[in-house]
Amino acid sequence: MTGIWHPDAWIVPAPEWKSGYGTLTTRDWRGAILHSMEGPMTVALGILQSVAPLSWHFSVPKYGESFYQHYPIYKATWHGGGLGANRRFFGIEHEGVAGEPLTEHQIDCDVAILTWALENDVLPWPGFTRQDTLYEHNEMTRFGSSPTACPSGRIPWEEVIDMSMLFERMLARLAAVETGNCWQQGAIDQYKRDIEQLKTGHAWQQGALNDHEKRIKELEPGV
């Protein structure tokens, strides 16, 4: 674990007392639970700051330029329905209600959070795998939580996972290029193809993509 706050998140701290279970204050496993807020962002943020025994790590609005983080990723917060889930996984809440698919912005934010968590969670992730590192709230019954419909079919898992894998490959190739790997040109070419695929799918983190393009051009032979 190298970071506890996502570098692109808007940090909006929530009450410290709304985390942990006695002496158990930190998570001891890796992975994320994706939720539906079942309401607007303003109401969810109000609940987060209230005395209600509910808390989570990330809040993702329908639109905007980023997302919110409320607790360090290692904190055991109260979002999964019980100790068994909360000690294992961090929580991502999505603005909206049942019947509303995630917006493009929300999918992009999930990709940003999950690719960062791959290396920054309390334990490294083996990959983006459903019911291993990626869960829905309704799947927490196996860890002792009560049944729920959340997130009510709102998560387009195939798209989220494909985009996360694509972006992770892109970052890995960029890292190889920057270290002067012998297959530099091949990495550059594949990096460019991945960039184009990302652009045609989503407009996620345009500033980050522009920065990556600038860095890759600086590394191209003869430039």
Short mmCIF file of C-alpha atoms in Angstrom, two decimals:
data_model
loop_
_atom_site.label_atom_id
_atom_site.label_comp_id
_atom_site.label_asym_id
_atom_site.label_seq_id
_atom_site.Cartn_x
_atom_site.Cartn_y
_atom_site.Cartn_z
CA MET A 1 0.00 0.00 0.00
CA THR A 2 1.67 3.22 -1.18
CA GLY A 3 -1.16 5.76 -0.87
CA ILE A 4 -4.22 6.19 1.29
CA TRP A 5 -5.95 9.07 -0.53
CA HIS A 6 -6.67 8.95 -4.26
CA PRO A 7 -4.66 11.77 -5.90
CA ASP A 8 -7.61 12.87 -8.07
CA ALA A 9 -10.31 12.74 -5.39
CA TRP A 10 -11.97 15.69 -3.72
CA ILE A 11 -11.28 15.04 -0.04
CA VAL A 12 -14.37 15.55 2.11
CA PRO A 13 -13.64 13.95 5.50
CA ALA A 14 -16.41 12.19 7.39
CA PRO A 15 -16.64 11.68 11.17
CA GLU A 16 -13.84 9.54 12.54
CA TRP A 17 -16.19 7.83 15.00
CA LYS A 18 -18.16 6.37 12.07
CA SER A 19 -15.48 3.76 11.36
CA GLY A 20 -13.99 0.71 13.00
CA TYR A 21 -15.21 -1.82 15.55
CA GLY A 22 -13.53 -1.28 18.90
CA THR A 23 -9.88 -2.19 18.49
CA LEU A 24 -10.46 -3.23 14.86
CA THR A 25 -9.97 0.02 12.98
CA THR A 26 -8.43 -1.09 9.69
CA ARG A 27 -9.46 -3.42 6.89
CA ASP A 28 -7.62 -6.72 6.59
CA TRP A 29 -8.48 -7.85 3.05
CA ARG A 30 -8.60 -6.39 -0.49
CA GLY A 31 -11.47 -5.45 -2.75
CA ALA A 32 -14.39 -3.08 -3.28
CA ILE A 33 -18.15 -3.12 -2.83
CA LEU A 34 -20.12 -0.99 -5.30
CA HIS A 35 -23.35 0.59 -4.08
CA SER A 36 -26.27 2.72 -5.25
CA MET A 37 -27.06 5.78 -3.11
CA GLU A 38 -30.76 5.54 -3.94
CA GLY A 39 -30.95 9.30 -3.95
CA PRO A 40 -29.09 12.52 -4.78
CA MET A 41 -25.54 13.32 -3.75
CA THR A 42 -26.61 16.10 -1.38
CA VAL A 43 -28.74 13.71 0.67
CA ALA A 44 -26.01 11.04 0.79
CA LEU A 45 -23.37 13.52 1.93
CA GLY A 46 -25.77 14.74 4.59
CA ILE A 47 -26.26 11.18 5.86
CA LEU A 48 -22.51 10.70 5.90
CA GLN A 49 -22.06 13.68 8.22
CA SER A 50 -25.05 12.78 10.43
CA VAL A 51 -25.39 10.45 13.40
CA ALA A 52 -26.72 7.68 11.13
CA PRO A 53 -24.46 4.59 11.45
CA LEU A 54 -23.49 4.61 7.77
CA SER A 55 -20.15 5.48 6.21
CA TRP A 56 -18.16 4.69 3.08
CA HIS A 57 -14.94 5.63 1.32
CA PHE A 58 -15.91 7.10 -2.07
CA SER A 59 -18.94 9.00 -3.41
CA VAL A 60 -19.34 9.22 -7.18
CA PRO A 61 -21.65 11.94 -8.59
CA LYS A 62 -23.52 11.53 -11.85
CA TYR A 63 -21.61 14.38 -13.44
CA GLY A 64 -18.63 16.57 -12.68
CA GLU A 65 -14.87 16.49 -12.88
CA SER A 66 -14.00 13.98 -10.16
CA PHE A 67 -15.36 12.10 -7.14
CA TYR A 68 -15.24 12.37 -3.34
CA GLN A 69 -13.15 10.42 -0.84
CA HIS A 70 -14.17 10.49 2.82
CA TYR A 71 -11.85 8.05 4.61
CA PRO A 72 -8.38 6.63 3.95
CA ILE A 73 -8.71 3.44 1.96
CA TYR A 74 -7.50 1.29 4.85
CA LYS A 75 -10.29 2.35 7.24
CA ALA A 76 -13.04 -0.14 8.12
CA THR A 77 -16.18 1.89 7.42
CA TRP A 78 -19.86 0.95 7.78
CA HIS A 79 -21.27 0.32 4.30
CA GLY A 80 -21.43 -3.43 3.68
CA GLY A 81 -24.07 -4.42 6.20
CA GLY A 82 -21.86 -5.87 8.92
CA LEU A 83 -18.41 -6.57 10.29
CA GLY A 84 -17.69 -9.43 7.89
CA ALA A 85 -18.02 -7.20 4.84
CA ASN A 86 -16.71 -3.97 6.32
CA ARG A 87 -13.46 -5.41 7.61
CA ARG A 88 -12.70 -6.76 4.12
CA PHE A 89 -13.81 -4.22 1.53
CA PHE A 90 -13.90 -0.50 0.85
CA GLY A 91 -17.12 1.09 -0.41
CA ILE A 92 -18.01 3.13 -3.49
CA GLU A 93 -21.41 4.83 -3.48
CA HIS A 94 -22.98 6.03 -6.75
CA GLU A 95 -25.46 8.87 -6.97
CA GLY A 96 -28.83 7.83 -8.43
CA VAL A 97 -31.56 5.27 -7.91
CA ALA A 98 -32.63 1.85 -9.14
CA GLY A 99 -33.35 1.86 -12.86
CA GLU A 100 -30.74 4.52 -13.63
CA PRO A 101 -27.64 3.12 -15.34
CA LEU A 102 -24.35 4.63 -14.26
CA THR A 103 -23.41 7.70 -16.26
CA GLU A 104 -20.26 7.82 -18.35
CA HIS A 105 -18.70 9.99 -15.66
CA GLN A 106 -19.49 7.42 -12.97
CA ILE A 107 -17.97 4.60 -15.00
CA ASP A 108 -14.88 6.70 -15.60
CA CYS A 109 -14.57 7.45 -11.89
CA ASP A 110 -14.91 3.77 -11.03
CA VAL A 111 -12.08 2.99 -13.44
CA ALA A 112 -9.94 5.68 -11.80
CA ILE A 113 -10.62 4.35 -8.30
CA LEU A 114 -10.20 0.67 -9.14
CA THR A 115 -6.97 1.02 -11.12
CA TRP A 116 -5.53 3.04 -8.23
CA ALA A 117 -6.74 0.48 -5.67
CA LEU A 118 -4.99 -2.30 -7.57
CA GLU A 119 -1.69 -1.08 -6.08
CA ASN A 120 -2.87 0.99 -3.11
CA ASP A 121 -5.34 -1.23 -1.28
CA VAL A 122 -4.36 -2.84 2.03
CA LEU A 123 -3.27 -5.87 -0.01
CA PRO A 124 -2.33 -5.96 -3.72
CA TRP A 125 -5.08 -7.06 -6.07
CA PRO A 126 -4.54 -10.10 -8.32
CA GLY A 127 -6.80 -8.44 -10.90
CA PHE A 128 -10.26 -7.02 -11.56
CA THR A 129 -12.36 -10.09 -10.79
CA ARG A 130 -16.03 -10.30 -9.90
CA GLN A 131 -16.73 -11.81 -6.49
CA ASP A 132 -13.04 -11.79 -5.67
CA THR A 133 -11.97 -8.14 -5.71
CA LEU A 134 -15.20 -6.64 -7.08
CA TYR A 135 -18.54 -7.06 -5.36
CA GLU A 136 -22.06 -5.68 -5.18
CA HIS A 137 -23.69 -4.94 -1.83
CA ASN A 138 -26.28 -7.66 -2.46
CA GLU A 139 -23.49 -10.25 -2.49
CA MET A 140 -22.49 -9.57 1.12
CA THR A 141 -24.90 -12.16 2.54
CA ARG A 142 -22.02 -14.63 2.30
CA PHE A 143 -20.22 -12.50 4.90
CA GLY A 144 -23.20 -12.30 7.24
CA SER A 145 -24.96 -9.17 5.94
CA SER A 146 -28.73 -8.94 5.50
CA PRO A 147 -30.21 -9.29 1.98
CA THR A 148 -30.51 -6.12 -0.10
CA ALA A 149 -31.19 -5.18 -3.72
CA CYS A 150 -28.34 -2.65 -3.79
CA PRO A 151 -26.98 -1.65 -6.29
CA SER A 152 -30.10 -2.73 -8.18
CA GLY A 153 -28.41 -3.79 -11.41
CA ARG A 154 -26.88 -0.36 -12.02
CA ILE A 155 -23.26 -1.48 -12.44
CA PRO A 156 -22.17 -2.33 -16.04
CA TRP A 157 -19.52 -4.74 -14.85
CA GLU A 158 -18.18 -5.82 -18.23
CA GLU A 159 -17.51 -2.23 -19.25
CA VAL A 160 -16.01 -1.26 -15.90
CA ILE A 161 -13.68 -4.26 -15.87
CA ASP A 162 -12.65 -3.95 -19.53
CA MET A 163 -11.85 -0.25 -19.11
CA SER A 164 -9.93 -0.89 -15.90
CA MET A 165 -7.84 -3.63 -17.49
CA LEU A 166 -7.14 -1.46 -20.53
CA PHE A 167 -6.00 1.50 -18.47
CA GLU A 168 -3.85 -0.68 -16.22
CA ARG A 169 -2.10 -2.16 -19.28
CA MET A 170 -1.50 1.34 -20.58
CA LEU A 171 0.10 2.44 -17.32
CA ALA A 172 2.26 -0.68 -17.20
CA ARG A 173 3.54 -0.06 -20.72
CA LEU A 174 4.28 3.56 -19.93
CA ALA A 175 6.26 2.49 -16.86
CA ALA A 176 8.26 0.05 -18.99
CA VAL A 177 9.02 2.76 -21.54
CA GLU A 178 10.12 5.21 -18.85
CA THR A 179 12.58 2.69 -17.43
CA GLY A 180 14.19 2.22 -20.85
CA ASN A 181 12.96 -1.31 -21.46
CA CYS A 182 14.46 -2.94 -24.55
CA TRP A 183 11.02 -3.30 -26.19
CA GLN A 184 10.46 0.45 -25.93
CA GLN A 185 9.11 1.07 -29.44
CA GLY A 186 6.65 -1.78 -29.25
CA ALA A 187 5.42 -0.47 -25.92
CA ILE A 188 5.02 3.01 -27.38
CA ASP A 189 3.00 1.66 -30.31
CA GLN A 190 0.72 -0.39 -28.06
CA TYR A 191 0.36 2.55 -25.69
CA LYS A 192 -0.86 4.73 -28.56
CA ARG A 193 -3.43 2.13 -29.58
CA ASP A 194 -4.69 1.89 -26.01
CA ILE A 195 -4.94 5.67 -25.76
CA GLU A 196 -7.08 5.78 -28.90
CA GLN A 197 -9.33 3.01 -27.57
CA LEU A 198 -9.80 4.92 -24.32
CA LYS A 199 -10.64 8.11 -26.20
CA THR A 200 -13.24 6.45 -28.37
CA GLY A 201 -14.89 4.85 -25.35
CA HIS A 202 -14.85 7.59 -22.73
CA ALA A 203 -13.61 11.05 -21.98
CA TRP A 204 -12.20 10.03 -18.61
CA GLN A 205 -9.50 12.18 -17.06
CA GLN A 206 -8.65 14.08 -20.23
CA GLY A 207 -5.97 15.97 -18.35
CA ALA A 208 -4.32 12.71 -17.33
CA LEU A 209 -4.44 11.37 -20.88
CA ASN A 210 -2.90 14.57 -22.23
CA ASP A 211 -0.13 14.30 -19.67
CA HIS A 212 0.55 10.68 -20.63
CA GLU A 213 0.68 11.60 -24.32
CA LYS A 214 3.18 14.37 -23.59
CA ARG A 215 5.37 11.99 -21.60
CA ILE A 216 5.26 9.28 -24.25
CA LYS A 217 6.23 11.74 -27.00
CA GLU A 218 9.24 12.81 -24.96
CA LEU A 219 10.35 9.18 -24.86
CA GLU A 220 9.94 8.45 -28.57
CA PRO A 221 13.23 7.87 -30.40
CA GLY A 222 14.27 10.79 -32.57
CA VAL A 223 11.98 13.32 -30.89
#
